[in-house]
PDB file of C-alpha atoms in Angstrom:
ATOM      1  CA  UNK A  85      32.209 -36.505 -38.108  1.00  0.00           C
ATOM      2  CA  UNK A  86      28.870 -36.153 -37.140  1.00  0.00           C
ATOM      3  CA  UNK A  87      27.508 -34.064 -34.143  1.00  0.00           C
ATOM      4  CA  UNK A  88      27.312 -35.600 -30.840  1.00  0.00           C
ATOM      5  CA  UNK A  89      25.173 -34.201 -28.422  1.00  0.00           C
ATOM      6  CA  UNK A  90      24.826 -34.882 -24.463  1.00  0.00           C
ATOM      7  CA  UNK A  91      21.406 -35.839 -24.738  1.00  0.00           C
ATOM      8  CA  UNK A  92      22.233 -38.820 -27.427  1.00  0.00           C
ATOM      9  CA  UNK A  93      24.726 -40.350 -24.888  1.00  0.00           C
ATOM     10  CA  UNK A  94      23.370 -39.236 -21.579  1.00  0.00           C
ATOM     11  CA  UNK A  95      21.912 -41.410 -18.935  1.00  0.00           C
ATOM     12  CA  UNK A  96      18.161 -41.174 -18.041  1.00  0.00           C
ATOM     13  CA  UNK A  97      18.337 -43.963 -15.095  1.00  0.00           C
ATOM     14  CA  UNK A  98      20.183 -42.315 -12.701  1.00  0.00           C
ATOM     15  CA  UNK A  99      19.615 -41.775  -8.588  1.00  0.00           C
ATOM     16  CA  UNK A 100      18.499 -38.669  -7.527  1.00  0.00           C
ATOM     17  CA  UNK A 101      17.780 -37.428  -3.967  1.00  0.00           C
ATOM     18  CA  UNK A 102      15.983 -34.971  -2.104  1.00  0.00           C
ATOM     19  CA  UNK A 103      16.820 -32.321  -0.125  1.00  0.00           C
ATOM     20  CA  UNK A 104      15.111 -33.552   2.975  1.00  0.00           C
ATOM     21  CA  UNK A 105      16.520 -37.231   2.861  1.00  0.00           C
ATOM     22  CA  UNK A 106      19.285 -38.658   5.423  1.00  0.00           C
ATOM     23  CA  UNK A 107      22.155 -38.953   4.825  1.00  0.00           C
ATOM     24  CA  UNK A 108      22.681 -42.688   5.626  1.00  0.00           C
ATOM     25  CA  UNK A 109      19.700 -43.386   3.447  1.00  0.00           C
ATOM     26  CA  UNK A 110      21.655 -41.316   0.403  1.00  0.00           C
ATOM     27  CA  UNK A 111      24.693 -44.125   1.298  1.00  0.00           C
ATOM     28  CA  UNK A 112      22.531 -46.839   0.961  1.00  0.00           C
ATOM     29  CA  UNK A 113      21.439 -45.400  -2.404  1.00  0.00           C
ATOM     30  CA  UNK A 114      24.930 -44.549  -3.619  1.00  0.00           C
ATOM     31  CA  UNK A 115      25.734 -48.115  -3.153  1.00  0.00           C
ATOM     32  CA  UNK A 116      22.669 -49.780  -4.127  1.00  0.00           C
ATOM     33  CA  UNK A 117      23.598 -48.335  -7.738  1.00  0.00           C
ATOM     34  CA  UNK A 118      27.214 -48.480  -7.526  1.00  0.00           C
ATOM     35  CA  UNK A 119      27.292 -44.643  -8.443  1.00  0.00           C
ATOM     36  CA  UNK A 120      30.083 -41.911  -6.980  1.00  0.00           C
ATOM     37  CA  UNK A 121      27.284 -39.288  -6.655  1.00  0.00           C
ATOM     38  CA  UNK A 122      23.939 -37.379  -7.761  1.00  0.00           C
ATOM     39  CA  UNK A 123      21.363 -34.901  -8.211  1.00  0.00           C
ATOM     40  CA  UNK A 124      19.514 -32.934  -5.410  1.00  0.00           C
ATOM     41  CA  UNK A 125      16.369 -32.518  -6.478  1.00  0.00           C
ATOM     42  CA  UNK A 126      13.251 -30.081  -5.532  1.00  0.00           C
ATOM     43  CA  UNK A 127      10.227 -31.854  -5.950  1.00  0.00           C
ATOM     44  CA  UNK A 128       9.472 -30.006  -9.087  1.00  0.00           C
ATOM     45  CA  UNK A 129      12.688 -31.808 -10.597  1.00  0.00           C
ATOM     46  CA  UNK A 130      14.899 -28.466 -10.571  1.00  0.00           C
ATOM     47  CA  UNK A 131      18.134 -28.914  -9.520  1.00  0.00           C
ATOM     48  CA  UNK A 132      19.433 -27.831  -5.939  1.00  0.00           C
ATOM     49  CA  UNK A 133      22.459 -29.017  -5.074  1.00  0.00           C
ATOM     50  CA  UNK A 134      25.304 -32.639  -5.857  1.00  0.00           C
ATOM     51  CA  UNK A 135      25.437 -35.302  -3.061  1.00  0.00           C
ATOM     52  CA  UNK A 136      28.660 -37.540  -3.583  1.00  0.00           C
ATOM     53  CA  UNK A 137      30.383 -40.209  -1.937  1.00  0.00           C
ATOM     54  CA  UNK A 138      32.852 -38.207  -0.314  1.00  0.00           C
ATOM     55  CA  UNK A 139      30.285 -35.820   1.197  1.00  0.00           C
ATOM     56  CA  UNK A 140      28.417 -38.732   2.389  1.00  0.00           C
ATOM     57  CA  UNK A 141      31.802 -40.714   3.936  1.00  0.00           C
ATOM     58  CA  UNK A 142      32.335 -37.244   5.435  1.00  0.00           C
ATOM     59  CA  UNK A 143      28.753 -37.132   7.356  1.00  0.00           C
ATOM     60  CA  UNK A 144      29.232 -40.748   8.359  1.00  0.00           C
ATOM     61  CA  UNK A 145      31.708 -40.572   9.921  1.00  0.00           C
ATOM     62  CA  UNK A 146      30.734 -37.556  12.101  1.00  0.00           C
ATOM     63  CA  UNK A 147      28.233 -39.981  13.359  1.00  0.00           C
ATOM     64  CA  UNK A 148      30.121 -43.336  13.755  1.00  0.00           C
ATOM     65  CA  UNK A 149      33.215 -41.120  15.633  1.00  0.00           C
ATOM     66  CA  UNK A 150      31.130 -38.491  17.766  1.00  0.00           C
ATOM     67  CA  UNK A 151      27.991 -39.679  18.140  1.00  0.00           C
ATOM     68  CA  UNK A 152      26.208 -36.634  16.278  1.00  0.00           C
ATOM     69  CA  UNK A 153      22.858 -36.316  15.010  1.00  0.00           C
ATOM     70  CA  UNK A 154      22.364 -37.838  11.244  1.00  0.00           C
ATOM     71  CA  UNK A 155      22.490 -35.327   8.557  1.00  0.00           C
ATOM     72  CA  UNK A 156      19.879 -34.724   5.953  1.00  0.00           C
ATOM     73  CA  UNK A 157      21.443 -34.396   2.319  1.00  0.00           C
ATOM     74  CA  UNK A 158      21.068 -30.802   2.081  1.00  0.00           C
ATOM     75  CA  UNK A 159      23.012 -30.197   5.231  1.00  0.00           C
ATOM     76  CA  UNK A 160      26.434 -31.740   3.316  1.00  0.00           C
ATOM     77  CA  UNK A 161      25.247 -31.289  -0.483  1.00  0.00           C
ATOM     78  CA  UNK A 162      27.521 -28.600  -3.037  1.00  0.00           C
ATOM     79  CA  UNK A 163      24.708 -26.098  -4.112  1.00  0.00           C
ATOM     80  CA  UNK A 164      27.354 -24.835  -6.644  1.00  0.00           C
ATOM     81  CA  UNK A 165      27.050 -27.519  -9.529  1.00  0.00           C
ATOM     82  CA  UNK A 166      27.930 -27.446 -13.066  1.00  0.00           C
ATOM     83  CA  UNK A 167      25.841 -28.431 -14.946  1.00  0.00           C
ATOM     84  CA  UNK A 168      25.213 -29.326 -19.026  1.00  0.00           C
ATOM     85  CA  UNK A 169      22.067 -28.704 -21.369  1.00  0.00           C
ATOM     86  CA  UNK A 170      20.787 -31.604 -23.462  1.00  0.00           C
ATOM     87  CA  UNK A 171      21.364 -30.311 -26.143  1.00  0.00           C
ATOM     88  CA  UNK A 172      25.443 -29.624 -25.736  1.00  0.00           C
ATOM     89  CA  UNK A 173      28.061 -30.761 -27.453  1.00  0.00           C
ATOM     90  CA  UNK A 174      29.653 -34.094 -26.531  1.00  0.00           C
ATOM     91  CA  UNK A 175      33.105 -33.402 -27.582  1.00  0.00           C
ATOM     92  CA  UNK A 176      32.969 -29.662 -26.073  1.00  0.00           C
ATOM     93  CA  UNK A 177      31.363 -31.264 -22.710  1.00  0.00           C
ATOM     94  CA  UNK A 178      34.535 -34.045 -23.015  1.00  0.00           C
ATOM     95  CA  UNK A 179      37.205 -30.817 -23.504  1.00  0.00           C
ATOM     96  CA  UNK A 180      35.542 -28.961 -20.327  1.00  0.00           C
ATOM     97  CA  UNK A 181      36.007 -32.260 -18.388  1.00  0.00           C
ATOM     98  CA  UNK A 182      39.799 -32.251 -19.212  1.00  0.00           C
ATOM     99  CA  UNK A 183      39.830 -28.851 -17.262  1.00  0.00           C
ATOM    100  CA  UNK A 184      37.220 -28.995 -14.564  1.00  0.00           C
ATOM    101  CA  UNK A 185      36.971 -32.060 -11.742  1.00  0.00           C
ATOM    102  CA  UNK A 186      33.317 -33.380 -12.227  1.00  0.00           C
ATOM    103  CA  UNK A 187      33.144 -36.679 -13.773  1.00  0.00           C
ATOM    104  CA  UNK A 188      29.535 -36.489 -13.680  1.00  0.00           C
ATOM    105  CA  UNK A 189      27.473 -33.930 -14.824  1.00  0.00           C
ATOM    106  CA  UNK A 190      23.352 -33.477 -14.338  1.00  0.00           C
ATOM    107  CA  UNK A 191      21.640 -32.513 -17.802  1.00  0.00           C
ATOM    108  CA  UNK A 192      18.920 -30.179 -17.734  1.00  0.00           C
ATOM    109  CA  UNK A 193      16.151 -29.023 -19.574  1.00  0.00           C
ATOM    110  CA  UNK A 194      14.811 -25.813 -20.934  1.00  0.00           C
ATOM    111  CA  UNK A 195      12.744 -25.707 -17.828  1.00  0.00           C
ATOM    112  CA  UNK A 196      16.331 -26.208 -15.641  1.00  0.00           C
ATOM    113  CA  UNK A 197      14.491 -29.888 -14.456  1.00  0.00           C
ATOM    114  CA  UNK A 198      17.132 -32.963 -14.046  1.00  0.00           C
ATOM    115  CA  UNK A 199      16.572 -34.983 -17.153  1.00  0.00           C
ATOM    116  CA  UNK A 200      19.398 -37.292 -16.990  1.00  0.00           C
ATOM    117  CA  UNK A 201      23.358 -37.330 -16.094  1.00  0.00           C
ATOM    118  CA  UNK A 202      26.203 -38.048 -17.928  1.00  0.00           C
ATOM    119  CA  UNK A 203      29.519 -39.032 -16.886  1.00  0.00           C
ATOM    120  CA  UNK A 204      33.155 -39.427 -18.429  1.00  0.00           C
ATOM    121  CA  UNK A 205      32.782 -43.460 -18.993  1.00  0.00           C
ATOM    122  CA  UNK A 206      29.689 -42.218 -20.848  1.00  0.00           C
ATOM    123  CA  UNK A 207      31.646 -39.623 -22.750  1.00  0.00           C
ATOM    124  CA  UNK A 208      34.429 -42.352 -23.422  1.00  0.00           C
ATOM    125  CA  UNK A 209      31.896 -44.927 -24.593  1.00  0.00           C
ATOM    126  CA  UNK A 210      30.406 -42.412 -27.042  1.00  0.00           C
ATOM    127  CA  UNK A 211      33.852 -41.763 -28.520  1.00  0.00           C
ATOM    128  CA  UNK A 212      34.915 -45.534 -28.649  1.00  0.00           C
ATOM    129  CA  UNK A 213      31.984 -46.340 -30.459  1.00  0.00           C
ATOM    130  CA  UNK A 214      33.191 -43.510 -33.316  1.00  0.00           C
ATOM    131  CA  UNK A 215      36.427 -44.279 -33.271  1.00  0.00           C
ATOM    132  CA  UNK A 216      34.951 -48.069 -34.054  1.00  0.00           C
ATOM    133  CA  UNK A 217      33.023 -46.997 -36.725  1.00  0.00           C
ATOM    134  CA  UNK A 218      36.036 -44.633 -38.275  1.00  0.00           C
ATOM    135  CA  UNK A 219      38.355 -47.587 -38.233  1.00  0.00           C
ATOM    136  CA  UNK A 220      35.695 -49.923 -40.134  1.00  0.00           C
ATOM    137  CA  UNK A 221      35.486 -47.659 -42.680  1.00  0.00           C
ATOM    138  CA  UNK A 222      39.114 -46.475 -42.912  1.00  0.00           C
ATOM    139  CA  UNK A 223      40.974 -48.101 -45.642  1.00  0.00           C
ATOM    140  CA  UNK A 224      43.559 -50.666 -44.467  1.00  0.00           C
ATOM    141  CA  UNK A 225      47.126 -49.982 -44.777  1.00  0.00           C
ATOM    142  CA  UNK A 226      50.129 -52.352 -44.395  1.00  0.00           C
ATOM    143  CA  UNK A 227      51.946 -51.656 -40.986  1.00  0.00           C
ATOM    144  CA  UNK A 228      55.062 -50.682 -43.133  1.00  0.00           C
ATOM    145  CA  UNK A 229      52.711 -48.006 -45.253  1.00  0.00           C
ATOM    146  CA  UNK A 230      50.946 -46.415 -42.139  1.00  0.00           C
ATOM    147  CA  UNK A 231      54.505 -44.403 -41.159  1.00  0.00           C
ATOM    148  CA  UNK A 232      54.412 -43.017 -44.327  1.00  0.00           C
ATOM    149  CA  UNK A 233      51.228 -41.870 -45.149  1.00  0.00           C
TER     150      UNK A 233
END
């Protein structure tokens, strides 16, 4: 099988937000692109913090149920993120996701800048497409031979 690394399968069109946004303008993003979350950004492109739907729902409805002031992003983002390098390796990156709850993960650089994200349906994709090409190349068996191969 051939190596499989994050930044083969990763996604380099993803929303990121800053640290200084609202809140209800993250929502609107988070919807716009029909994504569950995303980077915090600095405006040299390092990493800062996650923004997700949940932290989002959670600021909204502070403000729809007491009236409060709208949050920025970095008032409800997770500072503590894990993230991947681009160069990983897909399969150990799919493993770690069996263990640990993030089904998306920002990709850095050397210089720690967001390049891209990369989420389990990415991860699966990647995988389906080897599996495809292992079963094309496979030799066929009769259904009675595969039990006793």
């Amino acid at each position: 099988m051939e190596s499989m690394k994050v930044s083969d399968y990763m996604s380099t069109d993803f929303v990121n937000f800053r640290p200084e946004e609202l809140v209800v303008e993250a929502v609107r993003e988070l919807i716009k692109h029909e994504v569950i979350g995303g980077p915090v950004v600095a405006a040299n492109k390092q990493l800062v913090g996650w923004i997700s739907e949940q932290d989002c729902l959670s600021s909204a409805l502070q403000v729809v149920y007491y009236n409060q002031r709208v949050a920025q992003v970095e008032d409800v983002m997770k500072t503590e993120v894990l993230t991947v390098r681009e160069d990983d390796d897909l399969l150990s990156l799919a493993q770690q996701m069996l263990q640990q709850k993030p089904k998306v993960y920002p990709v850095l650089n050397d210089d720690k800048q967001v390049i891209g994200v990369i989420s389990r349906r990415l991860i699966l994709r990647a995988v389906d497409k080897q599996l495809m090409a292992t079963y094309k190349s496979a030799p066929r068996q009769q259904p009675h031979e595969a039990h006793l191969a």
